[in-house]
Amino acid sequence: MLRGRTRCGRGPGAVGDDPLDAAQERRVRAVLALGGVPQADLPDGVQQVRLRLLERAASGREAPRDVSAWAAVVASNLAMDWHRAKRRQERLGERLAALGPAETPSGEETSVLSLAVARGLDALPDAQRQVVVLRFYADLPVRSIAEQLGVPEGTVKSRLHTAVRALRARLHEDEVV
């Protein structure tokens, strides 16, 4: 796998180059992980983002204005797709024990808080989880999230407000904060 720092669609040689630089790849991995995708599936998710970026260039469409933001939104959508597939498996009775939440490895407060937040994110509806991850982890502004998702800014703000309120209540309920 090549690690060149190129923009997708730069020319005929661009197809062989990696369309994601190292920082963008880390961001994509983090968005997928915060979206609830298991660690073992993260490399596949990163490859899916790369593939979609390369397909976009191969189809003649121009590269996104902000590749990093575009990749974060695609990763967030992949995480939502992963959750939908997981729910379908659960409904069919094929739930795997490995998908269950891991136990806390230590008694450190940060580990407890991290696990509680991860569980809280997991419990949110897909649309709310997506905007929380894009806003607070991927650090995208509300306007950019709205543009990328094709929804009004007010919708993004409403989803954020509802999600943060639910997370806060969950953390108080679990007596983490």
Short mmCIF file of N, CA and C in Angstrom, two decimals:
data_model
loop_
_atom_site.label_atom_id
_atom_site.label_comp_id
_atom_site.label_asym_id
_atom_site.label_seq_id
_atom_site.Cartn_x
_atom_site.Cartn_y
_atom_site.Cartn_z
N MET A 1 0.85 -1.18 0.00
CA MET A 1 0.00 0.00 0.00
C MET A 1 0.89 1.23 0.00
N LEU A 2 0.66 2.12 -0.92
CA LEU A 2 1.44 3.34 -1.03
C LEU A 2 0.93 4.37 -0.05
N ARG A 3 1.82 5.20 0.41
CA ARG A 3 1.42 6.23 1.38
C ARG A 3 1.69 7.63 0.83
N GLY A 4 1.53 7.82 -0.46
CA GLY A 4 1.76 9.13 -1.05
C GLY A 4 0.72 10.14 -0.59
N ARG A 5 1.11 11.42 -0.56
CA ARG A 5 0.18 12.47 -0.15
C ARG A 5 -0.34 13.14 -1.42
N THR A 6 -1.37 12.55 -1.99
CA THR A 6 -1.92 13.10 -3.22
C THR A 6 -3.39 13.38 -3.05
N ARG A 7 -3.87 14.20 -3.95
CA ARG A 7 -5.31 14.46 -4.03
C ARG A 7 -5.88 13.49 -5.05
N CYS A 8 -7.04 13.00 -4.75
CA CYS A 8 -7.71 12.09 -5.66
C CYS A 8 -8.04 12.85 -6.95
N GLY A 9 -7.89 12.18 -8.10
CA GLY A 9 -8.25 12.80 -9.35
C GLY A 9 -7.18 13.70 -9.92
N ARG A 10 -5.95 13.66 -9.41
CA ARG A 10 -4.88 14.54 -9.84
C ARG A 10 -4.45 14.23 -11.25
N GLY A 11 -4.55 12.98 -11.65
CA GLY A 11 -4.13 12.60 -12.99
C GLY A 11 -4.19 11.10 -13.11
N PRO A 12 -3.74 10.55 -14.23
CA PRO A 12 -3.82 9.11 -14.44
C PRO A 12 -3.05 8.32 -13.40
N GLY A 13 -1.95 8.85 -12.87
CA GLY A 13 -1.15 8.13 -11.87
C GLY A 13 -1.75 8.18 -10.49
N ALA A 14 -2.77 9.01 -10.28
CA ALA A 14 -3.30 9.20 -8.93
C ALA A 14 -4.01 7.95 -8.41
N VAL A 15 -4.48 7.08 -9.31
CA VAL A 15 -5.22 5.90 -8.86
C VAL A 15 -4.35 5.00 -7.99
N GLY A 16 -3.04 4.91 -8.28
CA GLY A 16 -2.15 4.05 -7.50
C GLY A 16 -1.72 4.66 -6.18
N ASP A 17 -1.92 5.95 -6.01
CA ASP A 17 -1.50 6.63 -4.79
C ASP A 17 -2.60 6.54 -3.74
N ASP A 18 -2.18 6.64 -2.48
CA ASP A 18 -3.13 6.58 -1.38
C ASP A 18 -3.84 7.93 -1.29
N PRO A 19 -5.16 7.95 -1.42
CA PRO A 19 -5.88 9.22 -1.38
C PRO A 19 -6.00 9.81 0.03
N LEU A 20 -5.65 9.04 1.06
CA LEU A 20 -5.71 9.53 2.44
C LEU A 20 -4.30 9.66 2.99
N ASP A 21 -3.99 10.82 3.55
CA ASP A 21 -2.69 10.93 4.23
C ASP A 21 -2.81 10.32 5.63
N ALA A 22 -1.72 10.24 6.34
CA ALA A 22 -1.69 9.56 7.64
C ALA A 22 -2.66 10.20 8.64
N ALA A 23 -2.73 11.52 8.66
CA ALA A 23 -3.63 12.21 9.60
C ALA A 23 -5.09 11.92 9.25
N GLN A 24 -5.41 11.92 7.96
CA GLN A 24 -6.78 11.62 7.54
C GLN A 24 -7.14 10.18 7.89
N GLU A 25 -6.20 9.26 7.72
CA GLU A 25 -6.45 7.86 8.05
C GLU A 25 -6.72 7.71 9.55
N ARG A 26 -5.94 8.38 10.38
CA ARG A 26 -6.17 8.31 11.84
C ARG A 26 -7.54 8.86 12.18
N ARG A 27 -7.94 9.94 11.53
CA ARG A 27 -9.25 10.54 11.79
C ARG A 27 -10.36 9.58 11.39
N VAL A 28 -10.21 8.94 10.23
CA VAL A 28 -11.21 7.98 9.76
C VAL A 28 -11.32 6.82 10.75
N ARG A 29 -10.18 6.28 11.20
CA ARG A 29 -10.18 5.18 12.17
C ARG A 29 -10.91 5.60 13.45
N ALA A 30 -10.62 6.81 13.91
CA ALA A 30 -11.23 7.29 15.15
C ALA A 30 -12.74 7.47 14.99
N VAL A 31 -13.17 8.03 13.87
CA VAL A 31 -14.61 8.22 13.64
C VAL A 31 -15.31 6.87 13.60
N LEU A 32 -14.69 5.89 12.94
CA LEU A 32 -15.27 4.55 12.89
C LEU A 32 -15.36 3.95 14.29
N ALA A 33 -14.27 4.06 15.06
CA ALA A 33 -14.25 3.49 16.41
C ALA A 33 -15.27 4.17 17.30
N LEU A 34 -15.34 5.49 17.25
CA LEU A 34 -16.31 6.20 18.06
C LEU A 34 -17.74 5.94 17.60
N GLY A 35 -17.88 5.54 16.35
CA GLY A 35 -19.19 5.20 15.82
C GLY A 35 -19.61 3.79 16.21
N GLY A 36 -18.75 3.08 16.95
CA GLY A 36 -19.11 1.77 17.45
C GLY A 36 -18.61 0.60 16.64
N VAL A 37 -17.79 0.86 15.62
CA VAL A 37 -17.25 -0.23 14.81
C VAL A 37 -16.16 -0.94 15.61
N PRO A 38 -16.21 -2.27 15.70
CA PRO A 38 -15.20 -2.99 16.48
C PRO A 38 -13.79 -2.81 15.90
N GLN A 39 -12.82 -2.87 16.77
CA GLN A 39 -11.41 -2.68 16.41
C GLN A 39 -11.02 -3.57 15.23
N ALA A 40 -11.47 -4.80 15.22
CA ALA A 40 -11.10 -5.74 14.16
C ALA A 40 -11.63 -5.33 12.79
N ASP A 41 -12.69 -4.53 12.76
CA ASP A 41 -13.28 -4.11 11.49
C ASP A 41 -12.78 -2.75 11.01
N LEU A 42 -11.96 -2.08 11.82
CA LEU A 42 -11.49 -0.73 11.45
C LEU A 42 -10.69 -0.72 10.15
N PRO A 43 -9.74 -1.67 9.92
CA PRO A 43 -9.00 -1.63 8.66
C PRO A 43 -9.92 -1.73 7.44
N ASP A 44 -10.96 -2.56 7.52
CA ASP A 44 -11.91 -2.67 6.41
C ASP A 44 -12.65 -1.35 6.19
N GLY A 45 -13.00 -0.69 7.27
CA GLY A 45 -13.68 0.59 7.16
C GLY A 45 -12.81 1.65 6.50
N VAL A 46 -11.53 1.68 6.89
CA VAL A 46 -10.59 2.64 6.28
C VAL A 46 -10.47 2.34 4.79
N GLN A 47 -10.38 1.08 4.43
CA GLN A 47 -10.28 0.70 3.02
C GLN A 47 -11.54 1.11 2.26
N GLN A 48 -12.71 0.99 2.88
CA GLN A 48 -13.94 1.41 2.23
C GLN A 48 -13.94 2.90 1.93
N VAL A 49 -13.42 3.70 2.86
CA VAL A 49 -13.33 5.14 2.64
C VAL A 49 -12.38 5.41 1.47
N ARG A 50 -11.23 4.75 1.47
CA ARG A 50 -10.28 4.91 0.35
C ARG A 50 -10.94 4.54 -0.98
N LEU A 51 -11.62 3.40 -0.98
CA LEU A 51 -12.27 2.92 -2.20
C LEU A 51 -13.28 3.94 -2.72
N ARG A 52 -14.08 4.49 -1.84
CA ARG A 52 -15.09 5.46 -2.27
C ARG A 52 -14.46 6.73 -2.82
N LEU A 53 -13.33 7.13 -2.24
CA LEU A 53 -12.62 8.30 -2.74
C LEU A 53 -12.03 8.00 -4.11
N LEU A 54 -11.45 6.82 -4.29
CA LEU A 54 -10.89 6.43 -5.59
C LEU A 54 -11.99 6.26 -6.64
N GLU A 55 -13.12 5.68 -6.24
CA GLU A 55 -14.23 5.52 -7.19
C GLU A 55 -14.74 6.88 -7.64
N ARG A 56 -14.76 7.82 -6.71
CA ARG A 56 -15.21 9.18 -7.04
C ARG A 56 -14.29 9.77 -8.10
N ALA A 57 -12.99 9.61 -7.94
CA ALA A 57 -12.03 10.14 -8.90
C ALA A 57 -12.14 9.41 -10.24
N ALA A 58 -12.30 8.08 -10.18
CA ALA A 58 -12.37 7.29 -11.41
C ALA A 58 -13.62 7.62 -12.22
N SER A 59 -14.68 8.06 -11.56
CA SER A 59 -15.92 8.39 -12.27
C SER A 59 -15.86 9.78 -12.90
N GLY A 60 -14.76 10.49 -12.66
CA GLY A 60 -14.59 11.81 -13.25
C GLY A 60 -15.07 12.95 -12.39
N ARG A 61 -15.64 12.63 -11.24
CA ARG A 61 -16.07 13.71 -10.35
C ARG A 61 -14.85 14.33 -9.69
N GLU A 62 -14.93 15.60 -9.42
CA GLU A 62 -13.78 16.26 -8.80
C GLU A 62 -13.65 15.85 -7.33
N ALA A 63 -12.47 16.01 -6.82
CA ALA A 63 -12.20 15.66 -5.42
C ALA A 63 -13.02 16.58 -4.52
N PRO A 64 -13.42 16.07 -3.35
CA PRO A 64 -14.17 16.93 -2.41
C PRO A 64 -13.32 18.15 -2.03
N ARG A 65 -13.99 19.26 -1.74
CA ARG A 65 -13.25 20.46 -1.32
C ARG A 65 -12.39 20.18 -0.11
N ASP A 66 -12.96 19.49 0.87
CA ASP A 66 -12.25 19.15 2.10
C ASP A 66 -12.25 17.64 2.23
N VAL A 67 -11.18 17.01 1.75
CA VAL A 67 -11.10 15.55 1.75
C VAL A 67 -11.23 15.00 3.17
N SER A 68 -10.65 15.67 4.13
CA SER A 68 -10.69 15.20 5.51
C SER A 68 -12.12 15.18 6.05
N ALA A 69 -12.87 16.24 5.80
CA ALA A 69 -14.26 16.30 6.27
C ALA A 69 -15.10 15.27 5.51
N TRP A 70 -14.89 15.16 4.22
CA TRP A 70 -15.63 14.19 3.41
C TRP A 70 -15.37 12.78 3.91
N ALA A 71 -14.10 12.46 4.18
CA ALA A 71 -13.74 11.12 4.66
C ALA A 71 -14.35 10.84 6.03
N ALA A 72 -14.40 11.86 6.89
CA ALA A 72 -15.01 11.68 8.22
C ALA A 72 -16.50 11.38 8.10
N VAL A 73 -17.18 12.06 7.20
CA VAL A 73 -18.61 11.82 7.02
C VAL A 73 -18.85 10.43 6.43
N VAL A 74 -18.03 10.04 5.45
CA VAL A 74 -18.16 8.70 4.87
C VAL A 74 -17.92 7.65 5.96
N ALA A 75 -16.91 7.86 6.80
CA ALA A 75 -16.63 6.92 7.89
C ALA A 75 -17.81 6.86 8.86
N SER A 76 -18.39 8.00 9.15
CA SER A 76 -19.55 8.02 10.03
C SER A 76 -20.72 7.26 9.41
N ASN A 77 -20.94 7.44 8.11
CA ASN A 77 -21.99 6.69 7.42
C ASN A 77 -21.71 5.19 7.44
N LEU A 78 -20.44 4.81 7.27
CA LEU A 78 -20.08 3.39 7.34
C LEU A 78 -20.36 2.83 8.73
N ALA A 79 -20.09 3.62 9.76
CA ALA A 79 -20.37 3.17 11.13
C ALA A 79 -21.88 2.96 11.31
N MET A 80 -22.67 3.86 10.74
CA MET A 80 -24.13 3.70 10.83
C MET A 80 -24.56 2.43 10.09
N ASP A 81 -23.97 2.20 8.92
CA ASP A 81 -24.28 0.98 8.16
C ASP A 81 -23.92 -0.26 8.97
N TRP A 82 -22.79 -0.19 9.65
CA TRP A 82 -22.36 -1.32 10.47
C TRP A 82 -23.40 -1.61 11.55
N HIS A 83 -23.90 -0.54 12.19
CA HIS A 83 -24.92 -0.72 13.23
C HIS A 83 -26.21 -1.31 12.67
N ARG A 84 -26.60 -0.87 11.49
CA ARG A 84 -27.81 -1.43 10.88
C ARG A 84 -27.63 -2.91 10.60
N ALA A 85 -26.48 -3.28 10.08
CA ALA A 85 -26.22 -4.69 9.80
C ALA A 85 -26.21 -5.50 11.10
N LYS A 86 -25.65 -4.92 12.14
CA LYS A 86 -25.62 -5.59 13.44
C LYS A 86 -27.04 -5.84 13.95
N ARG A 87 -27.90 -4.83 13.82
CA ARG A 87 -29.28 -4.99 14.27
C ARG A 87 -30.00 -6.08 13.48
N ARG A 88 -29.73 -6.13 12.17
CA ARG A 88 -30.34 -7.19 11.36
C ARG A 88 -29.90 -8.55 11.86
N GLN A 89 -28.62 -8.70 12.19
CA GLN A 89 -28.11 -9.97 12.70
C GLN A 89 -28.77 -10.32 14.02
N GLU A 90 -28.93 -9.33 14.87
CA GLU A 90 -29.57 -9.59 16.17
C GLU A 90 -31.00 -10.06 15.97
N ARG A 91 -31.71 -9.41 15.05
CA ARG A 91 -33.10 -9.82 14.79
C ARG A 91 -33.15 -11.23 14.25
N LEU A 92 -32.13 -11.65 13.56
CA LEU A 92 -32.10 -13.01 13.01
C LEU A 92 -31.52 -14.01 14.01
N GLY A 93 -31.17 -13.57 15.18
CA GLY A 93 -30.66 -14.47 16.20
C GLY A 93 -29.21 -14.87 16.01
N GLU A 94 -28.43 -14.10 15.26
CA GLU A 94 -27.04 -14.46 14.99
C GLU A 94 -26.05 -13.56 15.74
N ARG A 95 -26.49 -13.01 16.84
CA ARG A 95 -25.60 -12.10 17.60
C ARG A 95 -24.37 -12.86 18.11
N LEU A 96 -23.24 -12.27 17.89
CA LEU A 96 -22.00 -12.88 18.33
C LEU A 96 -21.58 -12.32 19.69
N ALA A 97 -21.09 -13.17 20.55
CA ALA A 97 -20.68 -12.74 21.89
C ALA A 97 -19.56 -11.71 21.83
N ALA A 98 -18.72 -11.79 20.80
CA ALA A 98 -17.58 -10.87 20.69
C ALA A 98 -18.01 -9.42 20.46
N LEU A 99 -19.25 -9.19 20.05
CA LEU A 99 -19.71 -7.84 19.80
C LEU A 99 -20.17 -7.13 21.07
N GLY A 100 -20.24 -7.88 22.18
CA GLY A 100 -20.68 -7.29 23.44
C GLY A 100 -19.64 -6.32 23.96
N PRO A 101 -20.06 -5.40 24.82
CA PRO A 101 -19.12 -4.43 25.37
C PRO A 101 -18.08 -5.10 26.26
N ALA A 102 -16.86 -4.62 26.16
CA ALA A 102 -15.77 -5.18 26.95
C ALA A 102 -15.86 -4.68 28.40
N GLU A 103 -15.36 -5.47 29.30
CA GLU A 103 -15.31 -5.06 30.70
C GLU A 103 -14.18 -4.06 30.90
N THR A 104 -14.29 -3.27 31.95
CA THR A 104 -13.26 -2.28 32.26
C THR A 104 -11.98 -2.98 32.68
N PRO A 105 -10.86 -2.72 31.99
CA PRO A 105 -9.61 -3.39 32.32
C PRO A 105 -8.98 -2.90 33.62
N SER A 106 -9.28 -1.70 34.03
CA SER A 106 -8.69 -1.18 35.26
C SER A 106 -9.70 -0.28 35.96
N GLY A 107 -9.36 0.15 37.18
CA GLY A 107 -10.27 0.98 37.93
C GLY A 107 -10.04 2.46 37.73
N GLU A 108 -9.21 2.83 36.77
CA GLU A 108 -8.92 4.25 36.56
C GLU A 108 -10.18 5.00 36.14
N GLU A 109 -10.34 6.19 36.68
CA GLU A 109 -11.53 6.98 36.37
C GLU A 109 -11.65 7.28 34.88
N THR A 110 -10.53 7.53 34.21
CA THR A 110 -10.62 7.85 32.78
C THR A 110 -11.10 6.65 31.98
N SER A 111 -10.69 5.46 32.37
CA SER A 111 -11.16 4.26 31.67
C SER A 111 -12.64 4.07 31.88
N VAL A 112 -13.10 4.29 33.11
CA VAL A 112 -14.52 4.15 33.42
C VAL A 112 -15.32 5.18 32.63
N LEU A 113 -14.85 6.42 32.62
CA LEU A 113 -15.56 7.46 31.88
C LEU A 113 -15.57 7.16 30.38
N SER A 114 -14.44 6.73 29.83
CA SER A 114 -14.37 6.41 28.40
C SER A 114 -15.34 5.30 28.04
N LEU A 115 -15.38 4.27 28.85
CA LEU A 115 -16.31 3.17 28.58
C LEU A 115 -17.75 3.61 28.71
N ALA A 116 -18.03 4.45 29.70
CA ALA A 116 -19.40 4.93 29.88
C ALA A 116 -19.83 5.79 28.69
N VAL A 117 -18.94 6.64 28.21
CA VAL A 117 -19.26 7.47 27.05
C VAL A 117 -19.45 6.59 25.81
N ALA A 118 -18.59 5.59 25.64
CA ALA A 118 -18.71 4.69 24.49
C ALA A 118 -20.04 3.94 24.54
N ARG A 119 -20.42 3.47 25.70
CA ARG A 119 -21.71 2.78 25.84
C ARG A 119 -22.87 3.74 25.59
N GLY A 120 -22.71 4.97 26.07
CA GLY A 120 -23.74 5.97 25.84
C GLY A 120 -23.88 6.29 24.35
N LEU A 121 -22.76 6.41 23.65
CA LEU A 121 -22.80 6.63 22.20
C LEU A 121 -23.48 5.47 21.50
N ASP A 122 -23.16 4.27 21.94
CA ASP A 122 -23.74 3.07 21.35
C ASP A 122 -25.27 3.06 21.49
N ALA A 123 -25.76 3.64 22.58
CA ALA A 123 -27.20 3.61 22.85
C ALA A 123 -27.96 4.70 22.08
N LEU A 124 -27.24 5.66 21.52
CA LEU A 124 -27.91 6.74 20.79
C LEU A 124 -28.44 6.26 19.45
N PRO A 125 -29.50 6.88 18.97
CA PRO A 125 -29.95 6.59 17.60
C PRO A 125 -28.85 6.95 16.61
N ASP A 126 -28.84 6.30 15.47
CA ASP A 126 -27.77 6.48 14.48
C ASP A 126 -27.51 7.94 14.13
N ALA A 127 -28.55 8.69 13.83
CA ALA A 127 -28.39 10.08 13.40
C ALA A 127 -27.76 10.94 14.49
N GLN A 128 -28.13 10.69 15.75
CA GLN A 128 -27.56 11.46 16.86
C GLN A 128 -26.09 11.08 17.07
N ARG A 129 -25.80 9.78 17.03
CA ARG A 129 -24.42 9.33 17.22
C ARG A 129 -23.53 9.93 16.14
N GLN A 130 -24.05 9.96 14.91
CA GLN A 130 -23.27 10.48 13.79
C GLN A 130 -22.88 11.94 14.01
N VAL A 131 -23.83 12.80 14.39
CA VAL A 131 -23.50 14.21 14.56
C VAL A 131 -22.60 14.44 15.77
N VAL A 132 -22.76 13.66 16.83
CA VAL A 132 -21.89 13.80 18.01
C VAL A 132 -20.45 13.47 17.62
N VAL A 133 -20.26 12.37 16.92
CA VAL A 133 -18.90 11.97 16.52
C VAL A 133 -18.31 13.00 15.57
N LEU A 134 -19.07 13.44 14.59
CA LEU A 134 -18.55 14.41 13.63
C LEU A 134 -18.24 15.76 14.29
N ARG A 135 -19.08 16.17 15.24
CA ARG A 135 -18.87 17.48 15.87
C ARG A 135 -17.76 17.46 16.91
N PHE A 136 -17.82 16.49 17.82
CA PHE A 136 -16.92 16.54 18.96
C PHE A 136 -15.63 15.74 18.78
N TYR A 137 -15.62 14.75 17.90
CA TYR A 137 -14.36 14.06 17.67
C TYR A 137 -13.70 14.53 16.39
N ALA A 138 -14.44 14.51 15.29
CA ALA A 138 -13.86 14.93 14.02
C ALA A 138 -13.69 16.45 13.99
N ASP A 139 -14.29 17.14 14.97
CA ASP A 139 -14.14 18.58 15.14
C ASP A 139 -14.64 19.37 13.93
N LEU A 140 -15.72 18.87 13.32
CA LEU A 140 -16.31 19.58 12.20
C LEU A 140 -17.29 20.62 12.71
N PRO A 141 -17.33 21.78 12.10
CA PRO A 141 -18.33 22.78 12.51
C PRO A 141 -19.73 22.33 12.09
N VAL A 142 -20.72 22.85 12.76
CA VAL A 142 -22.12 22.49 12.49
C VAL A 142 -22.44 22.72 11.02
N ARG A 143 -22.00 23.82 10.47
CA ARG A 143 -22.29 24.14 9.07
C ARG A 143 -21.74 23.05 8.14
N SER A 144 -20.52 22.62 8.38
CA SER A 144 -19.90 21.58 7.54
C SER A 144 -20.64 20.25 7.67
N ILE A 145 -21.03 19.91 8.90
CA ILE A 145 -21.79 18.67 9.12
C ILE A 145 -23.10 18.73 8.34
N ALA A 146 -23.79 19.86 8.43
CA ALA A 146 -25.07 20.02 7.74
C ALA A 146 -24.89 19.88 6.23
N GLU A 147 -23.85 20.52 5.69
CA GLU A 147 -23.60 20.43 4.25
C GLU A 147 -23.29 19.00 3.83
N GLN A 148 -22.42 18.34 4.60
CA GLN A 148 -22.01 16.98 4.24
C GLN A 148 -23.16 15.98 4.33
N LEU A 149 -24.04 16.18 5.32
CA LEU A 149 -25.15 15.25 5.50
C LEU A 149 -26.38 15.65 4.68
N GLY A 150 -26.36 16.86 4.15
CA GLY A 150 -27.50 17.32 3.36
C GLY A 150 -28.74 17.62 4.19
N VAL A 151 -28.52 18.12 5.41
CA VAL A 151 -29.63 18.49 6.29
C VAL A 151 -29.43 19.94 6.74
N PRO A 152 -30.50 20.60 7.20
CA PRO A 152 -30.36 21.98 7.70
C PRO A 152 -29.49 22.03 8.96
N GLU A 153 -28.85 23.18 9.17
CA GLU A 153 -28.02 23.36 10.37
C GLU A 153 -28.85 23.16 11.63
N GLY A 154 -30.08 23.61 11.61
CA GLY A 154 -30.96 23.46 12.78
C GLY A 154 -31.17 22.00 13.14
N THR A 155 -31.23 21.14 12.14
CA THR A 155 -31.39 19.71 12.39
C THR A 155 -30.15 19.16 13.10
N VAL A 156 -28.98 19.59 12.63
CA VAL A 156 -27.73 19.15 13.26
C VAL A 156 -27.70 19.62 14.71
N LYS A 157 -28.05 20.89 14.94
CA LYS A 157 -28.04 21.44 16.30
C LYS A 157 -29.03 20.71 17.20
N SER A 158 -30.20 20.41 16.66
CA SER A 158 -31.22 19.70 17.44
C SER A 158 -30.74 18.30 17.81
N ARG A 159 -30.16 17.60 16.85
CA ARG A 159 -29.65 16.25 17.12
C ARG A 159 -28.53 16.29 18.15
N LEU A 160 -27.65 17.29 18.03
CA LEU A 160 -26.57 17.43 19.01
C LEU A 160 -27.12 17.68 20.41
N HIS A 161 -28.06 18.60 20.50
CA HIS A 161 -28.65 18.94 21.80
C HIS A 161 -29.29 17.71 22.45
N THR A 162 -30.09 17.00 21.67
CA THR A 162 -30.78 15.82 22.19
C THR A 162 -29.79 14.74 22.59
N ALA A 163 -28.76 14.53 21.77
CA ALA A 163 -27.77 13.50 22.05
C ALA A 163 -26.95 13.83 23.29
N VAL A 164 -26.51 15.07 23.41
CA VAL A 164 -25.71 15.47 24.58
C VAL A 164 -26.54 15.35 25.85
N ARG A 165 -27.80 15.74 25.77
CA ARG A 165 -28.68 15.62 26.93
C ARG A 165 -28.83 14.15 27.33
N ALA A 166 -28.99 13.26 26.34
CA ALA A 166 -29.13 11.83 26.62
C ALA A 166 -27.83 11.26 27.20
N LEU A 167 -26.70 11.67 26.64
CA LEU A 167 -25.41 11.19 27.17
C LEU A 167 -25.21 11.66 28.61
N ARG A 168 -25.51 12.91 28.86
CA ARG A 168 -25.36 13.46 30.21
C ARG A 168 -26.24 12.69 31.20
N ALA A 169 -27.48 12.44 30.82
CA ALA A 169 -28.39 11.69 31.68
C ALA A 169 -27.86 10.28 31.92
N ARG A 170 -27.35 9.67 30.88
CA ARG A 170 -26.81 8.30 31.00
C ARG A 170 -25.62 8.27 31.96
N LEU A 171 -24.73 9.24 31.87
CA LEU A 171 -23.56 9.28 32.75
C LEU A 171 -23.98 9.51 34.20
N HIS A 172 -24.98 10.34 34.42
CA HIS A 172 -25.49 10.55 35.78
C HIS A 172 -26.18 9.29 36.28
N GLU A 173 -26.95 8.66 35.42
CA GLU A 173 -27.67 7.42 35.77
C GLU A 173 -26.69 6.31 36.15
N ASP A 174 -25.58 6.21 35.41
CA ASP A 174 -24.56 5.20 35.69
C ASP A 174 -23.63 5.62 36.81
N GLU A 175 -23.88 6.83 37.37
CA GLU A 175 -23.08 7.39 38.46
C GLU A 175 -21.61 7.52 38.11
N VAL A 176 -21.35 7.90 36.87
CA VAL A 176 -19.98 8.10 36.41
C VAL A 176 -19.56 9.54 36.68
N VAL A 177 -20.51 10.47 36.55
CA VAL A 177 -20.20 11.89 36.82
C VAL A 177 -21.12 12.40 37.88
#
